[in-house]
Tab-separated table of C-alpha atoms and ligand atoms in Angstrom:
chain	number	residue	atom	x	y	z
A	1	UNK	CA	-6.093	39.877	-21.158
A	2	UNK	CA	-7.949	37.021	-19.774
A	3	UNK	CA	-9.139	37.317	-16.034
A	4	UNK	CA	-7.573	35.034	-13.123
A	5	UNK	CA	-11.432	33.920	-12.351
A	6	UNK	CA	-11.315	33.127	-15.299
A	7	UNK	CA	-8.391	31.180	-15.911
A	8	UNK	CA	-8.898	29.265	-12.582
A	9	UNK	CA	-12.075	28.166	-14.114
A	10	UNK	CA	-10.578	27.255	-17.403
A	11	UNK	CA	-7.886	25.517	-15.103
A	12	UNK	CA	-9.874	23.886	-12.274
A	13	UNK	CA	-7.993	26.040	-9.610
A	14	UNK	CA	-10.121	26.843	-6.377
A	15	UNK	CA	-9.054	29.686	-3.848
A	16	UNK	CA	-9.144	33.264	-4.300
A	17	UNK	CA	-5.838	33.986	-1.721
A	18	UNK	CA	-3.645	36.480	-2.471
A	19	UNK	CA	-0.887	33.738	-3.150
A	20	UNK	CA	-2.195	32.055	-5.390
A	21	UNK	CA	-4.002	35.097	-7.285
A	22	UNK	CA	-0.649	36.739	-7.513
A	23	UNK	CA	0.712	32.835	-8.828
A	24	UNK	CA	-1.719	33.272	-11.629
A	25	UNK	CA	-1.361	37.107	-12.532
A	26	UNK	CA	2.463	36.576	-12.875
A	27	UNK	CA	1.788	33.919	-15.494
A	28	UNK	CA	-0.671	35.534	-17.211
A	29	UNK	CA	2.027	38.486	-17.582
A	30	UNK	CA	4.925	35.923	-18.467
A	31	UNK	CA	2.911	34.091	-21.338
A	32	UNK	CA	2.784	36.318	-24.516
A	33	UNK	CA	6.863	36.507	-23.698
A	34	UNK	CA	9.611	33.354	-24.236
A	35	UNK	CA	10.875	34.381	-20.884
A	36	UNK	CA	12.075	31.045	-18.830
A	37	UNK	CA	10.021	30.895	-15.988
A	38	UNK	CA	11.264	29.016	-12.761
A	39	UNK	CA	7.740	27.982	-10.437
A	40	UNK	CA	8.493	27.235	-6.615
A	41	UNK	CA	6.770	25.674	-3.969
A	42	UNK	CA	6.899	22.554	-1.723
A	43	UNK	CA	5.286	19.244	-2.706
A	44	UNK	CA	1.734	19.661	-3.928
A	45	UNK	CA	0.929	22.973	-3.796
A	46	UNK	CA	-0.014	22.808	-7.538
A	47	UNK	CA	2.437	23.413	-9.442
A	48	UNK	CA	1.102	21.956	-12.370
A	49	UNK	CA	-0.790	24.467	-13.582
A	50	UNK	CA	1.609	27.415	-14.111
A	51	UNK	CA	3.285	25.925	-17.149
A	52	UNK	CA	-0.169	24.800	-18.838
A	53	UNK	CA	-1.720	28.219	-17.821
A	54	UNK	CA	1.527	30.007	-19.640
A	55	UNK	CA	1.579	27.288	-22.919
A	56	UNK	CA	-2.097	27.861	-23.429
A	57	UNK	CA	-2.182	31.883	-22.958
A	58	UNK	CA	1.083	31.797	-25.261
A	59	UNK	CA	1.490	32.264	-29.027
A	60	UNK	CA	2.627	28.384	-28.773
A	61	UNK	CA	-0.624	27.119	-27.817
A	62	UNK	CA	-1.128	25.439	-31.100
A	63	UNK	CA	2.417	24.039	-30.653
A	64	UNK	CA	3.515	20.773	-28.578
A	65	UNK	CA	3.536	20.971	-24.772
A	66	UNK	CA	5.331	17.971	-23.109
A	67	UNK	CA	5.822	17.723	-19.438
A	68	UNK	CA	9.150	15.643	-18.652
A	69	UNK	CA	9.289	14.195	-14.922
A	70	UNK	CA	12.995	15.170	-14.613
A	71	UNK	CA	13.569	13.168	-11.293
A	72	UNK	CA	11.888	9.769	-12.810
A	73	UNK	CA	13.860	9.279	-15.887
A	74	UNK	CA	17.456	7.001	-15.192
A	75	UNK	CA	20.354	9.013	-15.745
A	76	UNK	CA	21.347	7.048	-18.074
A	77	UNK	CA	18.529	7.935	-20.751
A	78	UNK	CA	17.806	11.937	-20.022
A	79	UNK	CA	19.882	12.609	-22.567
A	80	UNK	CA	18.020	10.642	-25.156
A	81	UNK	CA	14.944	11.584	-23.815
A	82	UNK	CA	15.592	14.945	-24.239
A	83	UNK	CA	17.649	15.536	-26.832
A	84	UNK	CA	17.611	12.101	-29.174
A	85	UNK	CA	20.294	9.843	-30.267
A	86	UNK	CA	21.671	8.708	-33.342
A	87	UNK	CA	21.729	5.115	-34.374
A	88	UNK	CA	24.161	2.936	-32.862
A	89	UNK	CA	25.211	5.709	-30.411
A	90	UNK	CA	24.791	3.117	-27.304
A	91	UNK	CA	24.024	-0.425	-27.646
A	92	UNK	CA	20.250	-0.817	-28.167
A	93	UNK	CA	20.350	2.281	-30.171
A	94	UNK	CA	18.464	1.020	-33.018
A	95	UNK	CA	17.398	3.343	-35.162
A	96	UNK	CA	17.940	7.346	-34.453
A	97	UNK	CA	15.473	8.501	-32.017
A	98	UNK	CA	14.304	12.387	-32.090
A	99	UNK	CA	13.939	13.805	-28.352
A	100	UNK	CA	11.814	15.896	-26.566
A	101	UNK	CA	13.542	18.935	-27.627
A	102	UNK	CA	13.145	18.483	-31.202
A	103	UNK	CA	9.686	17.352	-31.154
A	104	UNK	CA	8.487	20.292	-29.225
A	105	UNK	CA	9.837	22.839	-31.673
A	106	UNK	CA	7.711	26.051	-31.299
A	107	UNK	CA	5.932	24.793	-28.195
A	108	UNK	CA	6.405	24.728	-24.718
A	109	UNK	CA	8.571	22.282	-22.462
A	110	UNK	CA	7.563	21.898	-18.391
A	111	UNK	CA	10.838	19.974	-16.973
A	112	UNK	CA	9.133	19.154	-13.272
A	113	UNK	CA	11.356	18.372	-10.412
A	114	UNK	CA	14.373	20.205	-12.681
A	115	UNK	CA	16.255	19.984	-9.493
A	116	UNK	CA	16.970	16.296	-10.221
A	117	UNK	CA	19.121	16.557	-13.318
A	118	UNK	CA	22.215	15.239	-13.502
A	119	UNK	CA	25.058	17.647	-13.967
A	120	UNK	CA	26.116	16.679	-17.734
A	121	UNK	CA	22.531	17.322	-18.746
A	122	UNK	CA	22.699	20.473	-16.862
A	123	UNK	CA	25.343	21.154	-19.461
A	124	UNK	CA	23.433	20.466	-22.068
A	125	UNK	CA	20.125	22.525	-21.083
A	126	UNK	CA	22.179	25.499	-20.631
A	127	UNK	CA	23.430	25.592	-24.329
A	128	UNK	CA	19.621	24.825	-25.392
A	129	UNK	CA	18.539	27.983	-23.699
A	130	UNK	CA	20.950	30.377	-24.586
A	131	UNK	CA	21.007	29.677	-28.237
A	132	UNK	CA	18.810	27.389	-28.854
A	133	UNK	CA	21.259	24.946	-30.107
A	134	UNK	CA	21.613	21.011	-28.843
A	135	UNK	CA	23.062	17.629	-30.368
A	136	UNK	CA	21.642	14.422	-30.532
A	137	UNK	CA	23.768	11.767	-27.912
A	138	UNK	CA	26.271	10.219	-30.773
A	139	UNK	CA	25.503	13.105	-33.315
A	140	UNK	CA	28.408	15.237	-33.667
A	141	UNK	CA	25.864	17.638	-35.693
A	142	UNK	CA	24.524	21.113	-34.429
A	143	UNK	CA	20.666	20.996	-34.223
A	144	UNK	CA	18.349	24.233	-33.698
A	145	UNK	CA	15.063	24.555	-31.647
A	146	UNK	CA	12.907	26.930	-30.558
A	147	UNK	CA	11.644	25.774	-27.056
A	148	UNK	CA	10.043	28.005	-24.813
A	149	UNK	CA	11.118	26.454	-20.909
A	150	UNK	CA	9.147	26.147	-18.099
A	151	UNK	CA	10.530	24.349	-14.876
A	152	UNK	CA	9.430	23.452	-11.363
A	153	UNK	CA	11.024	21.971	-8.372
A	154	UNK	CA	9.984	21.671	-4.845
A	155	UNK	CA	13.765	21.912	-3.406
A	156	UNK	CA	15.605	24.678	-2.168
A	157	UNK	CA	17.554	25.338	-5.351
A	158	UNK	CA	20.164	27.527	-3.423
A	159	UNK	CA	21.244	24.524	-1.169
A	160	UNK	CA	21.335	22.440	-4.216
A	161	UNK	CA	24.048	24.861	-5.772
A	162	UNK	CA	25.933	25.072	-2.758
A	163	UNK	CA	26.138	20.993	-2.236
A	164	UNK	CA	27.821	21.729	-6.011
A	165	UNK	CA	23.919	19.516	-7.141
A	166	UNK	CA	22.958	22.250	-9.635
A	167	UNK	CA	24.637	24.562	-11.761
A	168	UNK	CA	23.930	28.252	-10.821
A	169	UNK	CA	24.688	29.794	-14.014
A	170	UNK	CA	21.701	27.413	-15.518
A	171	UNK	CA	19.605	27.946	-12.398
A	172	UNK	CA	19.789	31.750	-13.006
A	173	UNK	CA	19.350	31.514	-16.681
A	174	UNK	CA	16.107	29.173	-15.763
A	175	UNK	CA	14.625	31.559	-13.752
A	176	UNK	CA	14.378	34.455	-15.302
A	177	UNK	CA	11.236	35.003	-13.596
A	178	UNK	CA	10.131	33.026	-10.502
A	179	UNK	CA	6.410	32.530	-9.715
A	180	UNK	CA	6.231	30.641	-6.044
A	181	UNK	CA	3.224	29.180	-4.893
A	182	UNK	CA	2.876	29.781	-1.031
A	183	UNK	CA	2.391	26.690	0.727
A	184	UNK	CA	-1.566	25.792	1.799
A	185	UNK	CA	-1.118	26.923	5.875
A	186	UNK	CA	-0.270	30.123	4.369
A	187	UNK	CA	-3.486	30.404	1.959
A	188	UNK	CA	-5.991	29.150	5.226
A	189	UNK	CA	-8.491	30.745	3.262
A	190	UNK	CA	-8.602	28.249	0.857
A	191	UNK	CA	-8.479	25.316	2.733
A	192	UNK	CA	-11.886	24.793	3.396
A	193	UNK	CA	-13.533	25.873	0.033
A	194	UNK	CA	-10.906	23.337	-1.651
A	195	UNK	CA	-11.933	20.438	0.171
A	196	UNK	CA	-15.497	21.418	0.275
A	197	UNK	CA	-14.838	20.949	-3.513
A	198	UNK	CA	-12.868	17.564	-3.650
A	199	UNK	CA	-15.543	16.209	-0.996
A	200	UNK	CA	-17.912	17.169	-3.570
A	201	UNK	CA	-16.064	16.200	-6.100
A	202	UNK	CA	-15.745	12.377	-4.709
A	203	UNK	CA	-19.414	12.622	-3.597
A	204	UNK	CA	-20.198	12.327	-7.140
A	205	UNK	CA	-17.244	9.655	-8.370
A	206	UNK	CA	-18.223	7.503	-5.437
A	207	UNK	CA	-21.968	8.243	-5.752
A	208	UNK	CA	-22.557	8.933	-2.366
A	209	UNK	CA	-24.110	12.142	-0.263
A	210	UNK	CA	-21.077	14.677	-0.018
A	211	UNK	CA	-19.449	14.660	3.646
A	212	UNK	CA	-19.972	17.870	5.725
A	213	UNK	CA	-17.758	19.189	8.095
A	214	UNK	CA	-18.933	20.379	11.876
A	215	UNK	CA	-17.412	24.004	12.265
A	216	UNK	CA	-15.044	22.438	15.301
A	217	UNK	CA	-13.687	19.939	12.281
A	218	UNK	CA	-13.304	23.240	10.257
A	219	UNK	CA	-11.446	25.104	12.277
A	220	UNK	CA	-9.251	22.133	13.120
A	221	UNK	CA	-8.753	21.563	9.176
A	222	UNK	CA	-7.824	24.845	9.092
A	223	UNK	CA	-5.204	24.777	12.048
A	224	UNK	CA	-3.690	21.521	10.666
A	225	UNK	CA	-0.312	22.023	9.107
A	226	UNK	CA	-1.138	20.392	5.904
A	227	UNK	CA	2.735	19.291	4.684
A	228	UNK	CA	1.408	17.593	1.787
A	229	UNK	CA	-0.341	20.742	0.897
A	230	UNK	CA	-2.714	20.401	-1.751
A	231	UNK	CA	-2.386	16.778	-2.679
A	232	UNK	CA	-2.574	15.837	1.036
A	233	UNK	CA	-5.967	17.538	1.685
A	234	UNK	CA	-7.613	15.973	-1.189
A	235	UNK	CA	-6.289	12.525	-0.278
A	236	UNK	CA	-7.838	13.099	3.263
A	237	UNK	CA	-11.116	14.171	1.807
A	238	UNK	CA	-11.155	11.137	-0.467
A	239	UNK	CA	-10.521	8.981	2.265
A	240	UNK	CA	-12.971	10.278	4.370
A	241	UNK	CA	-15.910	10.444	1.604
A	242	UNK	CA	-15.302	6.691	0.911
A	243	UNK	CA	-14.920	5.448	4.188
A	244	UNK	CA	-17.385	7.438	6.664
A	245	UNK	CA	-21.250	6.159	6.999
A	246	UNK	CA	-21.893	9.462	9.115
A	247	UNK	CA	-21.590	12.266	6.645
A	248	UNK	CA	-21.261	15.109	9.110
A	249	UNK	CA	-17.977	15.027	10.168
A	250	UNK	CA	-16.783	15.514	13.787
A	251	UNK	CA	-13.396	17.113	14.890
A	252	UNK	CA	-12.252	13.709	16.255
A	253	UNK	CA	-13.265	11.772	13.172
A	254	UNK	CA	-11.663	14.170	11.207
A	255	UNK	CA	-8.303	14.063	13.482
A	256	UNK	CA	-8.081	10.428	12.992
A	257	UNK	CA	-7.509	11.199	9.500
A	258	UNK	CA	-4.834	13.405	9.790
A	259	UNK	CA	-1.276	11.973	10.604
A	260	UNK	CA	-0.418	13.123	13.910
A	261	UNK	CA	3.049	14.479	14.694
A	262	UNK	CA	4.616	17.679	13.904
A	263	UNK	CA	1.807	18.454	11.162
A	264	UNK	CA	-0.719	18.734	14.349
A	265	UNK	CA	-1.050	22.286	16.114
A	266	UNK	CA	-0.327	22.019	19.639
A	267	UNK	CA	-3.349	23.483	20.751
A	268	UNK	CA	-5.572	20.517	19.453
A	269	UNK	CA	-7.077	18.210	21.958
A	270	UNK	CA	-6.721	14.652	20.872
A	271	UNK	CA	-10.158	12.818	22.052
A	272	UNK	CA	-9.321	9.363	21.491
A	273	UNK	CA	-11.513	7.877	19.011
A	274	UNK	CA	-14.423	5.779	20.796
A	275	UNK	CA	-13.076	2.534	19.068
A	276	UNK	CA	-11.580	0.113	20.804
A	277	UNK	CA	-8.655	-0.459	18.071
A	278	UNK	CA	-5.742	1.151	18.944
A	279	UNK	CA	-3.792	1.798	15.919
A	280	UNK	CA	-5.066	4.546	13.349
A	281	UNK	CA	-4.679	1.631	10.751
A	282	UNK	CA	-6.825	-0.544	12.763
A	283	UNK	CA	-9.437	2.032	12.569
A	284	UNK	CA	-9.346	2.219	8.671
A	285	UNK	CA	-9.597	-1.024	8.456
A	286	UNK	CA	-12.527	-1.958	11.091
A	287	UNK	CA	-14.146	0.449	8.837
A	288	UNK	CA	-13.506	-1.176	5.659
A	289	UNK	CA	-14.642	-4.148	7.320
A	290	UNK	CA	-17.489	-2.410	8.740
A	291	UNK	CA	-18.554	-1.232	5.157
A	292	UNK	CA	-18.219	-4.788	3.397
A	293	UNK	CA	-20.912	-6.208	5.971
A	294	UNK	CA	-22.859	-3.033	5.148
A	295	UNK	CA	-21.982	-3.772	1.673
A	296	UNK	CA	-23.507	-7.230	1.824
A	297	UNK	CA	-26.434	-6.212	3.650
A	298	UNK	CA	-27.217	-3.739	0.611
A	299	UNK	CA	-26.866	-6.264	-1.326
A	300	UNK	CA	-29.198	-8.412	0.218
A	301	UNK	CA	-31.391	-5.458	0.130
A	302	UNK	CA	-31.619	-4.481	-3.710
A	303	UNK	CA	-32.244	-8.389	-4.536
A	304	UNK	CA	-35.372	-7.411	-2.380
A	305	UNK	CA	-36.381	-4.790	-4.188
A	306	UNK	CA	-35.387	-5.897	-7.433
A	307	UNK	CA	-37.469	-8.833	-6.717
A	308	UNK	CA	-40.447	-7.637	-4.865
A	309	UNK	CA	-40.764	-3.623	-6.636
A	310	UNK	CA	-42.869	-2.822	-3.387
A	311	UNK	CA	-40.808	0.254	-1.467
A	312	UNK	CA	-43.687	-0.009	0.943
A	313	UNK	CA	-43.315	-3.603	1.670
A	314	UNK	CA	-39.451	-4.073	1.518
A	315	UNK	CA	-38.975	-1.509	4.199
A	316	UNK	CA	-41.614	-3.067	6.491
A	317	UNK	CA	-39.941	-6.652	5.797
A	318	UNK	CA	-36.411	-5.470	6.180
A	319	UNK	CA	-37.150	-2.708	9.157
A	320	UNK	CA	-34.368	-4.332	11.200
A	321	UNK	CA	-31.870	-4.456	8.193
A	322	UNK	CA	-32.414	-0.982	7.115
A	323	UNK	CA	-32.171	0.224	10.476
A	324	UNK	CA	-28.552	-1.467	11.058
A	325	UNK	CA	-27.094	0.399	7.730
A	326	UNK	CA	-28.832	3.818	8.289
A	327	UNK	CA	-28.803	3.821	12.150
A	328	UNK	CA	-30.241	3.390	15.170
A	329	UNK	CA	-32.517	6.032	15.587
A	330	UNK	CA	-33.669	6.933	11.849
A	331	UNK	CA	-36.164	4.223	11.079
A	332	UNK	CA	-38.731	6.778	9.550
A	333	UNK	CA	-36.191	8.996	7.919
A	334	UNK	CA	-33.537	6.918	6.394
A	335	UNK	CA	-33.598	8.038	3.440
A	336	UNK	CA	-34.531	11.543	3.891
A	337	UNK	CA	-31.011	11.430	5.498
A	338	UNK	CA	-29.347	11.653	2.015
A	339	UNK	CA	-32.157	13.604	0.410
A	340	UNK	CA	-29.535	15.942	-1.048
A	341	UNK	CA	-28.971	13.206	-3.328
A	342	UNK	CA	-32.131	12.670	-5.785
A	343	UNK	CA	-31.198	9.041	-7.009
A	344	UNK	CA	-31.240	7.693	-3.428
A	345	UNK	CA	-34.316	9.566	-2.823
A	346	UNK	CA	-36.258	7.789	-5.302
A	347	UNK	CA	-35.977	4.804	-3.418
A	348	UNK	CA	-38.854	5.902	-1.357
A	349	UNK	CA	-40.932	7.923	-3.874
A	350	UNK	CA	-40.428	5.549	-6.910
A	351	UNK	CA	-43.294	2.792	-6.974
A	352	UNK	CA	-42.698	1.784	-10.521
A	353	UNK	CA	-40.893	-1.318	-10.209
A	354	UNK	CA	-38.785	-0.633	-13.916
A	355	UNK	CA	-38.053	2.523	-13.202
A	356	UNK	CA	-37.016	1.380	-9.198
A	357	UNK	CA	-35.268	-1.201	-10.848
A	358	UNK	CA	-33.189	1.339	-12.757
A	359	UNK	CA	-32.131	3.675	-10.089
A	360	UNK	CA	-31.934	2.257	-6.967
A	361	UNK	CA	-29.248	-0.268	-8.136
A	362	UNK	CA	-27.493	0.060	-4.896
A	363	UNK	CA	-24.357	-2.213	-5.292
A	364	UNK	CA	-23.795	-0.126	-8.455
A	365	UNK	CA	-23.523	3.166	-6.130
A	366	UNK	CA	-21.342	1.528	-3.849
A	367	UNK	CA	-18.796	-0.399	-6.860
A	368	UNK	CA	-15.807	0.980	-5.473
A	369	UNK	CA	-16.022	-0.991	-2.358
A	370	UNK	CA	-16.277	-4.180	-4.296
A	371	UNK	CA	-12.998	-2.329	-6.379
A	372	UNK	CA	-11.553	-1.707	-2.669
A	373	UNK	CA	-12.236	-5.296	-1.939
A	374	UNK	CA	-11.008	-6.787	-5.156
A	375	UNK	CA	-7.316	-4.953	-4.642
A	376	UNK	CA	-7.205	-5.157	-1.292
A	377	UNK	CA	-8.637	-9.135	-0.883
A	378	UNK	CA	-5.509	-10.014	1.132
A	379	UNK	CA	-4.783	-8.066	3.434
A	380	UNK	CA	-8.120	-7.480	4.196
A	381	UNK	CA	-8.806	-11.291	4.688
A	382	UNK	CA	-5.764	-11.529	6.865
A	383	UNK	CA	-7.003	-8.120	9.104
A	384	UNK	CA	-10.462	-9.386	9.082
A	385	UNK	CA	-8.898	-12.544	10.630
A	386	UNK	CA	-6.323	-10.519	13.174
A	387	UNK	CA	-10.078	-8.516	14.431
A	388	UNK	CA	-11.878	-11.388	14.692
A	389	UNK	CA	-8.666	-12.806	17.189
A	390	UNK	CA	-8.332	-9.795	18.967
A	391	UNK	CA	-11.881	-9.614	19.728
A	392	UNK	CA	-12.432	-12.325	20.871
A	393	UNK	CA	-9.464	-12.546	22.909
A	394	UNK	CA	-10.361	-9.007	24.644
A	395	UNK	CA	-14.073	-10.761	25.281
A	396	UNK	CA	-12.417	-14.074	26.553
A	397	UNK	CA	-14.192	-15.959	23.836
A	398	UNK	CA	-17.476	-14.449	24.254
A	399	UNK	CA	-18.817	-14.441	21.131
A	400	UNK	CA	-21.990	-12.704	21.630
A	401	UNK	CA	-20.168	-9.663	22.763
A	402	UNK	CA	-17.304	-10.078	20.220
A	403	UNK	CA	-19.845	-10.122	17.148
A	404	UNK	CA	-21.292	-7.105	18.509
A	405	UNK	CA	-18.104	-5.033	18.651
A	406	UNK	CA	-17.663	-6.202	15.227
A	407	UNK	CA	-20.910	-5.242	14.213
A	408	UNK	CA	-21.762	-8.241	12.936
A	409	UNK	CA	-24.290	-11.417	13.694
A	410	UNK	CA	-23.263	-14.220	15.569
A	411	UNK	CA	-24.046	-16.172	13.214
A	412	UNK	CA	-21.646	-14.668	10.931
A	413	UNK	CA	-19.253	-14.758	13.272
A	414	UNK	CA	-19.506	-18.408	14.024
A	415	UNK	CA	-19.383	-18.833	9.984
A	416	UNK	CA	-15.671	-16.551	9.972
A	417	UNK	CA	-14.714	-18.538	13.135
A	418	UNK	CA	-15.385	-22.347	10.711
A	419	UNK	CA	-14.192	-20.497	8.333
A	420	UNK	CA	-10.757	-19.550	9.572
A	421	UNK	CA	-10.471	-22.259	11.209
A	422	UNK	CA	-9.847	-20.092	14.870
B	501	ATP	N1	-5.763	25.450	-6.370
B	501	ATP	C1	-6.078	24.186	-6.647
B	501	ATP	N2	-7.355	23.855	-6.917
B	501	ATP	C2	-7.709	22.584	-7.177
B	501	ATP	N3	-6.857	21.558	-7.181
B	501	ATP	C3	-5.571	21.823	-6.922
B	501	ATP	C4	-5.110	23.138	-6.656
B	501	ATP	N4	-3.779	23.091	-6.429
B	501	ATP	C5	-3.436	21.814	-6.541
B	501	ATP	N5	-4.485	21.040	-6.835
B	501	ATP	C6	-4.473	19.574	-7.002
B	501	ATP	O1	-3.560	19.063	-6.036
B	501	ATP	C7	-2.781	18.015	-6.577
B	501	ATP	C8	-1.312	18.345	-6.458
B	501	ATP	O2	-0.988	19.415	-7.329
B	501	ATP	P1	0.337	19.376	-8.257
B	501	ATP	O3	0.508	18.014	-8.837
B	501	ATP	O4	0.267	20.504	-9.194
B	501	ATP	O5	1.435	19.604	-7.137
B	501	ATP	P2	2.950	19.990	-7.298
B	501	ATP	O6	3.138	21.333	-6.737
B	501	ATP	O7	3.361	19.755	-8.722
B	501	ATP	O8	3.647	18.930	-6.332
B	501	ATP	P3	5.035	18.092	-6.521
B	501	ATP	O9	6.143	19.059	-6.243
B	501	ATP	O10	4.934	17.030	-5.487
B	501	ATP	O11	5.035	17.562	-7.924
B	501	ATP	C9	-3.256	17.825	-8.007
B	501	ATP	O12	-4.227	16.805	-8.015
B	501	ATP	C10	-3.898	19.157	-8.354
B	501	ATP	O13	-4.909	19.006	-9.315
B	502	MG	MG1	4.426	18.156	-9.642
């Protein structure tokens, strides 16, 4: 029998709690068997895996394994979708259609979010898995499959029967064996290995240095509440790695992230962030303003080095530029700030101007903010604008200090003011 190290490596599940080990050891056990296998467990705690995990360690592996989104097909077609229809059975019925049920014959079916079936295709399931039997919508004409079922749903199934939602017989004939997946502020041990992971992870997508967390920001990650579970954490660790030019992250950056509310633990402190924007949404987008000027200045930056091939010589011409993306107080070390990350390093060791050309194509590392800007053009433009207003307005129509809280020239400030027509 295959370990659960490694089938979490096979799978790409991190943690080692005893959760989500026990998770994995029940499936393992369930697979060689066509028992119908119920998983449990609130929005993204990972559901996903069980019924892959139990498909591929079953003798159906080399069968079909379709996952069917229960709760985003209309009413009006689950039956089709799962079972087929003959022609002419509705209008638009074409030609007779073979459904999910047939198709997978000796594989494996995951129906997600179960919870969300309607109550005549409740009907219909139930027959399906007690003798295998179901007819095609219009088809008067007894069909056989051999389907093994696995289902999820992240709703209290017992509430759901009571409010008359879900049929009990079916939910007890669905879950034959239930396999629950504790939610992640019960599994605090994983919390920071799995977004040390998705940090690195997006590091590499995003090819930039991976984000580090101070240990106040880890014990506050770990103390968050994390209702999203899962897909929540990895969202905030995306954000972060795109949208951070400091890569060691602080307790109150971190917090700034994380919605506040009855996900925060009373016992964290809530510095207010040092900006002067008010709004958590100004903040994410004075920094996605922040990182197109940066963006530009890169720009403006590889041209120079494209052109001239002379490390040496760029840096001395550009001292004042390099020092506004990398900081203040790191005009020697710059680079050596991301030396984790060898491409970036070879900015300063790489002399040969081919070879510099190749890989220190810096608007290439940073295409997702052009990808950012590209969906986002609007509503940037009109925040950019609503900023620029508000700064100045707080300054009295200084622009001097306005540019500078914007972090950007005043030239370019005069050029946005022209160009907005403020
Ligand atoms: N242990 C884990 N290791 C790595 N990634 C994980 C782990 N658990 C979940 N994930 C990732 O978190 C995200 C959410 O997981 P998943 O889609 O399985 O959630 P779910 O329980 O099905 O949620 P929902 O009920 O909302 O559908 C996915 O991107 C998944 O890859
Ligand atoms: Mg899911």
């Amino acid at each position: 029998m295959e370990s659960i190290q490694s089938i979490k490596q096979r799978f790409g599940i991190i943690g080692n709690s005893p959760g989500l080990n026990r998770a994995i050891e029940k499936s393992i056990q369930v697979s060689p068997t066509d028992i119908s296998v119920l998983v449990t467990g609130e929005s993204g705690v990972g559901k996903e895996s069980i019924p892959k995990i139990i498909h591929q360690l079953s003798h159906r592996k080399h069968g079909k394994y379709i996952a069917v989104n229960c709760g985003a097909i209309p009413e009006g077609t689950i039956d089709s979708e799962l079972f087929g229809h003959e022609k002419g059975a509705f209008t638009g019925a074409t030609a007779t259609r073979n459904g999910y049920f047939e198709v997978a014959d000796g594989g494996t079916i995951f129906l997600d979010e179960v919870g969300e079936l309607p109550l005549t295709t409740q009907v219909r399931l139930l027959r399906v898995l007690e003798n295998g039997e179901f007819i095609k919508v219009g088809s008067s004409k007894v069909q056989k499959t051999d389907v093994r079922i696995v289902a999820a749903t992240n709703v209290n199934m017992f509430d759901a029967i009571k409010k008359e939602k879900f049929r009990e017989d079916l939910y007890y004939r669905l879950s034959t064996v239930d396999i629950n997946l504790p939610p992640l502020r019960e599994r605090k041990e994983d919390i920071h290995i799995l977004f040390r992971k998705f940090a690195s992870d997006f590091a590499l997508k995003y090819k930039m240095p991976t984000i580090k967390l101070t240990d106040d920001a880890v014990q506050l990650l770990i103390k968050y509440r994390w209702s999203g579970n899962i897909r929540q954490l990895r969202n905030v660790a995306e954000q972060i790695s795109v949208l951070e030019q400091n890569r060691t992250i602080s307790a109150p950056t971190l917090h700034s992230y994380l919605p506040s509310g009855s996900n925060l633990p009373a016992v964290i402190n809530t510095t207010k962030s040092e900006s002067d924007f008010s709004s958590e949404r100004e903040i994410l987008y004075k920094v996605l303003f922040d990182m197109k000027a940066d963006l530009n200045d890169l720009k403006k930056l590889t041209m120079e080095l494209m052109k001239n091939g002379n490390v040496t010589d760029v840096q001395k011409d550009n001292e004042t530029l390099i020092q506004k993306i990398y900081g203040e107080n790191e005009s020697d070390s710059q680079f050596e700030e991301y030396s984790d990350n060898p491409e970036v390093l070879s900015i300063t060791q790489n002399s040969n101007p081919k070879t510099t050309f190749e890989t220190t194509d810096v608007s290439d590392k940073y295409h997702f903010a052009e990808e950012i800007e590209e969906e986002e053009t609007l509503s940037l433009h009109d925040k950019e604008l609503e900023l620029i207003k508000k700064s100045l307005e707080r300054h009295k129509g200084k622009r001097k200090l306005a540019a500078d809280e914007l972090g950007i020239s005043e030239r370019t400030l005069y050029r946005k003011i022209k160009q907005f027509d403020l």
